[in-house]
Short mmCIF file of C-alpha atoms in Angstrom, two decimals:
data_model
loop_
_atom_site.label_atom_id
_atom_site.label_comp_id
_atom_site.label_asym_id
_atom_site.label_seq_id
_atom_site.Cartn_x
_atom_site.Cartn_y
_atom_site.Cartn_z
CA MET A 1191 139.74 249.65 220.28
CA THR A 1192 136.56 248.12 219.65
CA PRO A 1193 136.54 245.82 216.13
CA ALA A 1194 134.48 248.33 215.09
CA ARG A 1195 137.43 251.03 215.21
CA VAL A 1196 139.38 248.62 213.84
CA GLU A 1197 137.37 248.34 210.51
CA ALA A 1198 137.04 252.09 210.10
CA LEU A 1199 140.47 251.85 210.24
CA ARG A 1200 141.42 248.94 208.00
CA GLN A 1201 138.73 250.81 205.57
CA ALA A 1202 140.60 253.96 205.34
CA VAL A 1203 143.95 252.58 205.11
CA GLN A 1204 142.93 250.48 202.64
CA HIS A 1205 141.32 253.54 200.71
CA ASN A 1206 144.72 255.15 200.89
CA CYS A 1207 146.34 252.28 199.09
CA ASP A 1208 143.57 251.89 196.50
CA ILE A 1209 144.66 255.67 196.02
CA ALA A 1210 147.61 255.30 195.41
CA ASP A 1211 147.96 252.12 193.74
CA ALA A 1212 145.72 253.98 190.82
CA ARG A 1213 148.40 256.97 190.88
CA HIS A 1214 151.76 255.35 189.96
CA ALA A 1215 150.54 251.14 189.09
CA ALA A 1216 151.06 252.82 185.85
CA ASP A 1217 154.83 253.23 186.73
CA LEU A 1218 156.00 249.45 186.80
CA PRO A 1219 157.01 247.20 184.05
CA LEU A 1220 154.20 245.20 182.41
CA CYS A 1221 156.02 241.64 183.62
CA GLN A 1222 156.38 242.80 187.49
CA PHE A 1223 152.95 244.62 186.89
CA LEU A 1224 151.41 241.32 186.44
CA LEU A 1225 152.98 239.19 189.22
CA GLN A 1226 152.81 242.10 191.64
CA MET A 1227 148.69 241.74 190.72
CA ARG A 1228 148.59 238.18 190.90
CA GLU A 1229 150.04 238.64 194.73
CA LEU A 1230 147.65 241.12 195.67
CA TYR A 1231 144.52 239.12 194.36
CA ARG A 1232 146.12 236.55 195.79
CA TRP A 1233 146.30 238.29 199.48
CA ARG A 1234 142.78 240.04 199.03
CA HIS A 1235 141.28 236.85 198.19
CA GLY A 1236 142.93 234.87 201.12
CA LEU A 1237 144.24 232.22 199.14
CA ASP A 1238 147.31 230.18 200.72
CA PHE A 1239 150.47 229.39 198.00
CA ALA A 1240 149.12 226.38 197.00
CA THR A 1241 146.05 227.50 195.00
CA VAL A 1242 146.94 228.98 191.49
CA PRO A 1243 144.51 232.05 191.05
CA PRO A 1244 141.79 231.15 188.74
CA ARG A 1245 142.96 233.18 185.12
CA ALA A 1246 139.58 233.98 184.89
CA ALA A 1247 138.75 235.69 187.95
CA LEU A 1248 142.01 237.12 187.52
CA GLY A 1249 141.26 238.47 184.61
CA ALA A 1250 137.92 239.83 185.66
CA TRP A 1251 139.38 241.10 188.77
CA LEU A 1252 142.75 242.95 187.38
CA ALA A 1253 139.74 245.13 185.19
CA GLU A 1254 137.49 245.63 187.73
CA ARG A 1255 141.14 247.33 189.07
CA GLU A 1256 141.84 249.54 186.54
CA LEU A 1257 137.99 250.83 185.91
CA ALA A 1258 138.55 251.40 190.15
CA TRP A 1259 141.74 253.71 189.83
CA ASP A 1260 140.13 255.82 187.09
CA ALA A 1261 137.67 257.39 189.71
CA LEU A 1262 140.71 257.47 192.72
CA GLU A 1263 143.51 258.48 190.84
CA ALA A 1264 142.23 262.23 191.18
CA GLU A 1265 141.40 261.62 195.10
CA ALA A 1266 142.94 263.29 197.90
CA PHE A 1267 144.24 260.62 200.39
CA VAL A 1268 141.53 260.22 203.36
CA PRO A 1269 142.43 261.14 206.80
CA LEU A 1270 142.44 258.01 209.10
CA PRO A 1271 139.97 257.56 212.50
CA ALA A 1272 142.83 256.67 214.71
CA GLY A 1273 142.95 259.41 217.63
CA PRO A 1274 142.75 258.30 221.03
CA ALA A 1275 138.87 259.40 220.77
CA SER A 1276 136.35 258.34 218.97
CA GLY A 1277 135.67 260.10 215.50
CA ALA A 1278 139.22 261.96 215.97
CA GLU A 1279 141.45 261.85 212.55
CA LEU A 1280 144.83 261.45 211.87
CA ASP A 1281 146.94 263.19 209.11
CA PRO A 1282 148.19 259.28 207.35
CA PHE A 1283 151.14 260.98 207.08
CA ASP A 1284 151.48 261.42 211.29
CA LEU A 1285 153.05 257.86 212.09
CA GLU A 1286 153.96 258.36 215.44
CA ALA A 1287 150.74 260.22 216.09
CA ILE A 1288 148.87 256.85 214.71
CA ASN A 1289 151.04 254.47 215.90
CA ASP A 1290 151.51 256.02 219.84
CA HIS A 1291 147.14 254.95 219.98
CA LEU A 1292 147.35 251.91 218.29
CA ALA A 1293 150.46 249.78 219.46
CA PRO A 1294 149.41 249.44 222.86
CA HIS A 1295 146.34 247.86 221.23
CA GLY A 1296 148.07 245.36 219.04
CA TRP A 1297 148.43 247.00 215.36
CA ILE A 1298 150.80 248.90 213.48
CA TYR A 1299 150.74 251.43 210.78
CA GLY A 1300 152.75 252.06 208.28
CA ALA A 1301 153.41 254.98 205.90
CA GLY A 1302 156.24 256.14 203.72
CA HIS A 1303 157.27 256.78 200.42
CA VAL A 1304 158.66 254.03 198.05
CA ASP A 1305 160.55 255.71 195.39
CA ALA A 1306 159.99 259.68 194.97
CA GLY A 1307 156.38 260.75 194.53
CA ARG A 1308 155.30 256.88 195.21
CA PRO A 1309 153.12 256.74 198.48
CA GLY A 1310 152.70 253.46 200.32
CA PHE A 1311 150.14 252.42 203.81
CA PHE A 1312 149.73 249.23 205.76
CA LEU A 1313 148.03 248.29 208.33
CA ALA A 1314 148.81 244.62 210.67
CA GLU A 1315 148.99 242.93 213.59
CA LEU A 1316 151.94 244.28 215.65
CA LEU A 1317 153.99 240.67 216.79
CA ARG A 1318 156.55 242.77 218.72
CA HIS A 1319 158.72 245.60 219.54
CA GLU A 1320 162.51 245.90 220.53
CA PRO A 1321 163.15 248.81 222.01
CA GLY A 1322 166.36 249.80 220.22
CA PRO A 1323 168.41 252.10 218.61
CA PRO A 1324 167.40 251.22 216.66
CA VAL A 1325 163.64 250.36 217.06
CA VAL A 1326 162.12 246.87 215.50
CA GLN A 1327 158.95 246.56 215.00
CA HIS A 1328 157.66 242.75 213.75
CA CYS A 1329 154.68 243.12 211.85
CA GLY A 1330 152.26 239.80 211.05
CA ARG A 1331 148.65 239.08 209.71
CA GLU A 1332 148.67 242.57 207.11
CA LEU A 1333 145.04 244.22 207.45
CA ALA A 1334 145.49 246.49 204.50
CA ARG A 1335 147.39 247.43 201.81
CA GLY A 1336 148.87 247.78 198.02
CA LEU A 1337 150.38 247.24 195.28
CA PHE A 1338 154.01 248.17 196.36
CA ALA A 1339 154.73 246.36 199.12
CA PRO A 1340 158.31 246.96 200.68
CA PRO A 1341 158.96 243.88 203.38
CA ALA A 1342 161.18 246.25 204.74
CA ALA A 1343 161.78 249.81 205.37
CA LEU A 1344 163.62 252.62 207.96
CA GLN A 1345 160.65 254.95 208.99
CA GLY A 1346 161.48 257.97 210.04
CA GLY A 1347 165.41 257.13 210.79
CA HIS A 1348 165.05 255.72 214.06
CA THR A 1349 162.17 253.18 213.29
CA ILE A 1350 163.10 249.43 211.18
CA VAL A 1351 159.62 247.56 210.20
CA LEU A 1352 160.22 244.17 209.48
CA ARG A 1353 157.26 242.61 207.15
CA ARG A 1354 157.09 239.58 207.64
CA ASP A 1355 153.63 238.46 205.65
CA ALA A 1356 154.87 241.03 202.62
CA LEU A 1357 158.75 239.19 202.96
CA ALA A 1358 156.79 235.93 202.99
CA ARG A 1359 155.26 236.76 199.37
CA TRP A 1360 158.48 238.43 198.09
CA LEU A 1361 159.77 235.12 199.21
CA TRP A 1362 157.04 233.15 196.83
CA MET A 1363 157.62 235.57 194.45
CA LEU A 1364 161.32 234.44 194.30
CA TRP A 1365 160.50 230.82 194.61
CA GLU A 1366 157.97 230.67 191.43
CA GLY A 1367 160.22 232.35 189.65
CA PHE A 1368 163.12 230.23 190.58
CA ALA A 1369 161.21 227.00 189.92
CA LEU A 1370 160.34 227.21 186.16
CA GLN A 1371 163.67 226.60 184.89
CA ARG A 1372 165.62 225.94 188.00
CA PRO A 1373 169.08 227.56 187.40
CA GLN A 1374 171.88 227.20 189.21
CA GLY A 1375 173.15 230.23 191.65
CA PRO A 1376 172.78 231.64 194.96
CA PHE A 1377 169.24 230.57 194.99
CA ALA A 1378 169.64 226.78 193.96
CA LEU A 1379 172.33 226.82 196.78
CA LEU A 1380 169.98 227.48 199.14
CA MET A 1381 167.17 225.71 198.05
CA ALA A 1382 169.49 223.35 198.50
CA ARG A 1383 170.64 223.61 202.25
CA HIS A 1384 167.00 223.48 203.27
CA GLY A 1385 166.22 220.10 200.97
CA ILE A 1386 163.62 221.66 199.21
CA THR A 1387 163.08 220.36 195.75
CA ASP A 1388 159.22 221.17 195.01
CA THR A 1389 156.28 223.52 195.84
CA ALA A 1390 155.51 221.46 199.45
CA GLY A 1391 158.62 221.44 200.22
CA PHE A 1392 158.56 225.33 199.57
CA ILE A 1393 155.76 226.05 201.53
CA ALA A 1394 156.32 223.32 204.69
CA ALA A 1395 160.16 225.58 205.22
CA LEU A 1396 158.88 228.94 204.31
CA PRO A 1397 158.24 230.41 208.07
CA ALA A 1398 162.40 229.23 208.53
CA LEU A 1399 163.31 230.96 204.76
CA THR A 1400 160.88 233.99 206.16
CA ASP A 1401 163.06 234.16 209.62
CA MET A 1402 166.16 234.19 208.08
CA ALA A 1403 165.58 236.74 205.02
CA ALA A 1404 164.00 239.03 208.54
CA ARG A 1405 167.49 238.96 209.66
CA VAL A 1406 169.54 239.54 206.47
CA LEU A 1407 166.42 242.18 205.95
CA LEU A 1408 167.14 243.82 209.48
CA ARG A 1409 170.71 243.81 208.67
CA HIS A 1410 170.06 245.96 206.21
CA GLU A 1411 167.65 248.11 207.54
CA GLN A 1412 170.68 248.85 210.05
CA GLY A 1413 172.93 249.41 207.11
CA GLU A 1414 170.52 252.20 205.83
CA ALA A 1415 170.18 253.77 209.65
CA VAL A 1416 174.29 254.20 209.25
CA ALA A 1417 173.89 255.68 205.60
CA ALA A 1418 171.01 258.26 207.06
CA GLY A 1419 173.82 259.05 209.77
CA TRP A 1420 176.27 259.82 206.70
CA LEU A 1421 173.57 261.10 203.74
CA GLU A 1422 171.10 262.54 205.49
CA PRO A 1423 169.06 265.40 206.08
CA GLY A 1424 169.81 265.78 201.96
CA TRP A 1425 169.74 262.69 200.66
CA ALA A 1426 165.73 262.35 200.89
CA THR A 1427 165.69 265.84 199.20
CA LEU A 1428 167.18 264.52 196.64
CA ARG A 1429 165.22 261.42 196.29
CA GLN A 1430 162.23 263.67 196.01
CA ALA A 1431 163.32 266.62 193.85
CA LEU A 1432 164.26 263.68 190.68
CA THR A 1433 161.29 262.70 188.69
CA ASP A 1434 162.70 260.46 186.23
CA ARG A 1435 162.51 256.94 186.87
CA ARG A 1436 165.92 255.43 186.09
CA ALA A 1437 167.45 258.30 188.24
CA SER A 1438 165.44 257.27 191.49
CA LEU A 1439 166.04 253.70 190.92
CA GLN A 1440 170.00 254.82 190.61
CA LEU A 1441 169.79 257.08 193.83
CA ARG A 1442 168.25 254.46 195.89
CA ALA A 1443 170.36 251.21 194.45
CA VAL A 1444 173.38 254.14 195.48
CA ARG A 1445 172.28 253.77 199.56
CA ASP A 1446 171.07 250.42 199.19
CA LEU A 1447 174.87 249.73 198.77
CA ILE A 1448 176.19 251.85 200.76
CA ALA A 1449 173.97 249.90 203.48
CA ASP A 1450 175.17 246.54 202.50
CA ALA A 1451 178.60 247.25 202.28
CA SER A 1452 179.08 248.83 205.19
CA VAL A 1453 176.81 246.67 207.60
CA THR A 1454 175.08 244.13 205.82
CA LEU A 1455 177.67 242.07 204.58
CA PRO A 1456 180.41 242.75 206.71
CA ALA A 1457 177.96 241.35 209.51
CA LEU A 1458 176.64 238.05 207.83
CA LEU A 1459 180.26 237.53 207.17
CA ASP A 1460 181.29 238.02 210.55
CA THR A 1461 178.22 235.59 211.97
CA ASP A 1462 178.72 233.03 209.27
CA ASP A 1463 175.52 233.62 208.68
CA VAL A 1464 175.43 230.99 205.21
CA ASP A 1465 171.80 230.73 204.30
CA GLY A 1466 171.90 234.54 204.47
CA LEU A 1467 174.51 234.69 202.40
CA HIS A 1468 172.93 232.77 199.53
CA PHE A 1469 170.17 234.88 199.65
CA TRP A 1470 172.06 238.35 199.54
CA PHE A 1471 172.76 237.30 196.95
CA ALA A 1472 170.17 235.51 195.15
CA THR A 1473 168.65 239.21 194.95
CA PHE A 1474 172.08 240.88 193.70
CA GLU A 1475 171.10 242.41 190.29
CA GLY A 1476 169.90 245.43 187.83
CA LEU A 1477 172.05 248.07 188.88
CA ARG A 1478 173.31 247.02 192.31
CA THR A 1479 175.83 244.51 190.18
CA GLN A 1480 176.94 247.35 187.16
CA ALA A 1481 177.59 249.74 190.29
CA CYS A 1482 179.57 246.19 192.55
CA PRO A 1483 180.48 243.98 189.44
CA ASP A 1484 183.37 242.63 191.34
CA TRP A 1485 180.71 241.37 194.40
CA GLN A 1486 179.71 238.20 192.57
CA GLU A 1487 183.37 236.93 191.68
CA ALA A 1488 183.82 237.81 195.68
CA TYR A 1489 180.73 235.49 196.96
CA VAL A 1490 182.08 232.88 194.23
CA ALA A 1491 185.37 232.82 196.13
CA TRP A 1492 183.68 233.17 200.20
CA TYR A 1493 181.63 229.95 198.12
CA ALA A 1494 184.70 228.28 197.46
CA GLY A 1495 186.60 228.55 200.98
CA ASP A 1496 188.46 231.75 200.97
CA GLY A 1497 186.68 232.56 204.58
CA GLY A 1498 185.53 236.01 202.85
CA SER A 1499 188.33 238.05 202.45
CA ALA A 1500 187.74 238.83 199.04
CA LEU A 1501 184.43 240.13 199.63
CA ARG A 1502 185.55 241.62 202.94
CA ALA A 1503 188.02 243.50 200.46
CA ALA A 1504 185.17 244.45 197.79
CA CYS A 1505 182.87 245.21 200.72
CA ALA A 1506 185.49 247.84 201.86
CA ARG A 1507 186.34 249.62 198.36
CA ALA A 1508 182.92 250.20 197.52
CA ALA A 1509 182.25 251.20 200.75
CA GLN A 1510 184.31 254.24 200.72
CA ARG A 1511 183.73 254.96 196.78
CA LEU A 1512 180.16 255.00 197.28
CA VAL A 1513 179.93 257.44 200.08
CA VAL A 1514 182.37 259.58 197.88
CA GLN A 1515 180.63 259.41 195.27
CA ALA A 1516 176.71 259.82 197.06
CA ARG A 1517 178.34 263.02 198.77
CA ALA A 1518 178.99 264.21 194.99
CA LEU A 1519 175.22 264.16 194.56
CA LEU A 1520 174.53 265.97 197.58
CA ALA A 1521 176.74 268.42 196.61
CA ALA A 1522 174.74 268.74 192.93
CA GLY A 1523 171.73 269.53 195.01
CA THR A 1524 169.23 270.70 192.55
CA ASP A 1525 171.45 270.25 189.69
CA LEU A 1526 169.86 267.44 188.29
CA ALA A 1527 171.82 267.46 184.71
CA ALA A 1528 174.63 267.23 187.21
CA VAL A 1529 173.21 264.83 189.26
CA THR A 1530 172.04 262.62 186.39
CA ALA A 1531 175.53 262.58 185.40
CA GLN A 1532 177.14 261.81 188.99
CA LEU A 1533 174.70 258.62 188.70
CA GLN A 1534 176.04 257.53 185.16
CA ALA A 1535 179.86 257.59 186.76
CA VAL A 1536 178.60 255.13 189.60
CA PHE A 1537 176.54 253.06 187.28
CA ALA A 1538 179.42 253.44 184.72
CA ARG A 1539 179.97 249.45 183.25
CA ARG A 1540 184.03 248.92 184.80
#
C-alpha cells in the first residue's frame, strides 16, 4: 500500500472512531470519562508518559471534541478504502476481508463491540502473527483509535488481538492511580518485584511490564475462546439484546470470570507466573469480586505459600457454578426480566 492509501485508510478509521465516541462517550462515569479523555489527548498529541498534558490545552481540546461529537453523532459509519484495488471500499465491520488485504502490508484493523451497541475501531502496525489456533496478532503503534480501547480481544471467535500500545496506556493509568497514595496490595507487590519506586522507574520498566501483562491477557483471551465454545452463539445475541448498562457489564463479567476460572488463573499457577498473578489480582475489582469473593482470600493464601491450592479449588468451584448460571441466562433467552433476575443471583453478595 502506498503512503497515500494508508493515510486515506487512517482518516476513514479515525472518522468512524470519532462517530463511535460521539454516540457513546456519555455512557462512561464522569471520572472514567475524564481519565480516558486525558489519555486520548496524550495519544493524539504524541505526548510521552513523562509529559503532563497542559491543563488549559486539555480543557480547550475537551470542549472542541464535544462540539465535534455533536455534529458527528447522527452520522453513519463510512466504508473503508481497504480493498485490493484503488478506490475499492469495504464495510467497516468486514474484518476478514479488510485484514486479508492489510496484513501482507504490515497493518492490522480491528472492529467490534466493546459492550452491547458500543462499537470500537482501530488501525495499527502488525508486529507479529501467530497461526494458532487460535490465531494471535500482536499490534504495535496505533494510527487510529477511539476513546474505547480494550487492550485485548477475541475477534470472530478465532483470532486474539493484543494491542501493546493500548496495554501500555492502561498500565500507565494503573500506575498513576497507584502513585497517588501507594496502597498496599497486589500492584504494590508487583512494583516492588521490579524495584519501581517512582515514575521514571515505572517508565523504564514499562516494556517489560507490557510483555508480562500481554502474557496474562493472552491467557484470558484463550479462556474466552474456551468459554465461547460453551456459550456461543447465544451469548453474543444475549449481549446485543441487553440495553441496561449494568446488566451488560454483569453479563460481560460472567464470561470474563468463566475464562479466568477455567484457563487464566490455572495457567498462571501452572507456570508459576508470580508477576502475572500479582497483575491479575491488581485488576480484580468491582462486579467480579462480588461474584467470586473467595478469590481474594485464596490469593492471600497463595502469596503466603500454600502453592496455589486454595486458588485452584476456588477456581474449580467458580467455573462449575458460573457455567451453570451462564446456561441459565441463555435459557432465559429474550425474557429480559428473567435475565435480570438470573444476573442478580450471580452477583448476590455472599
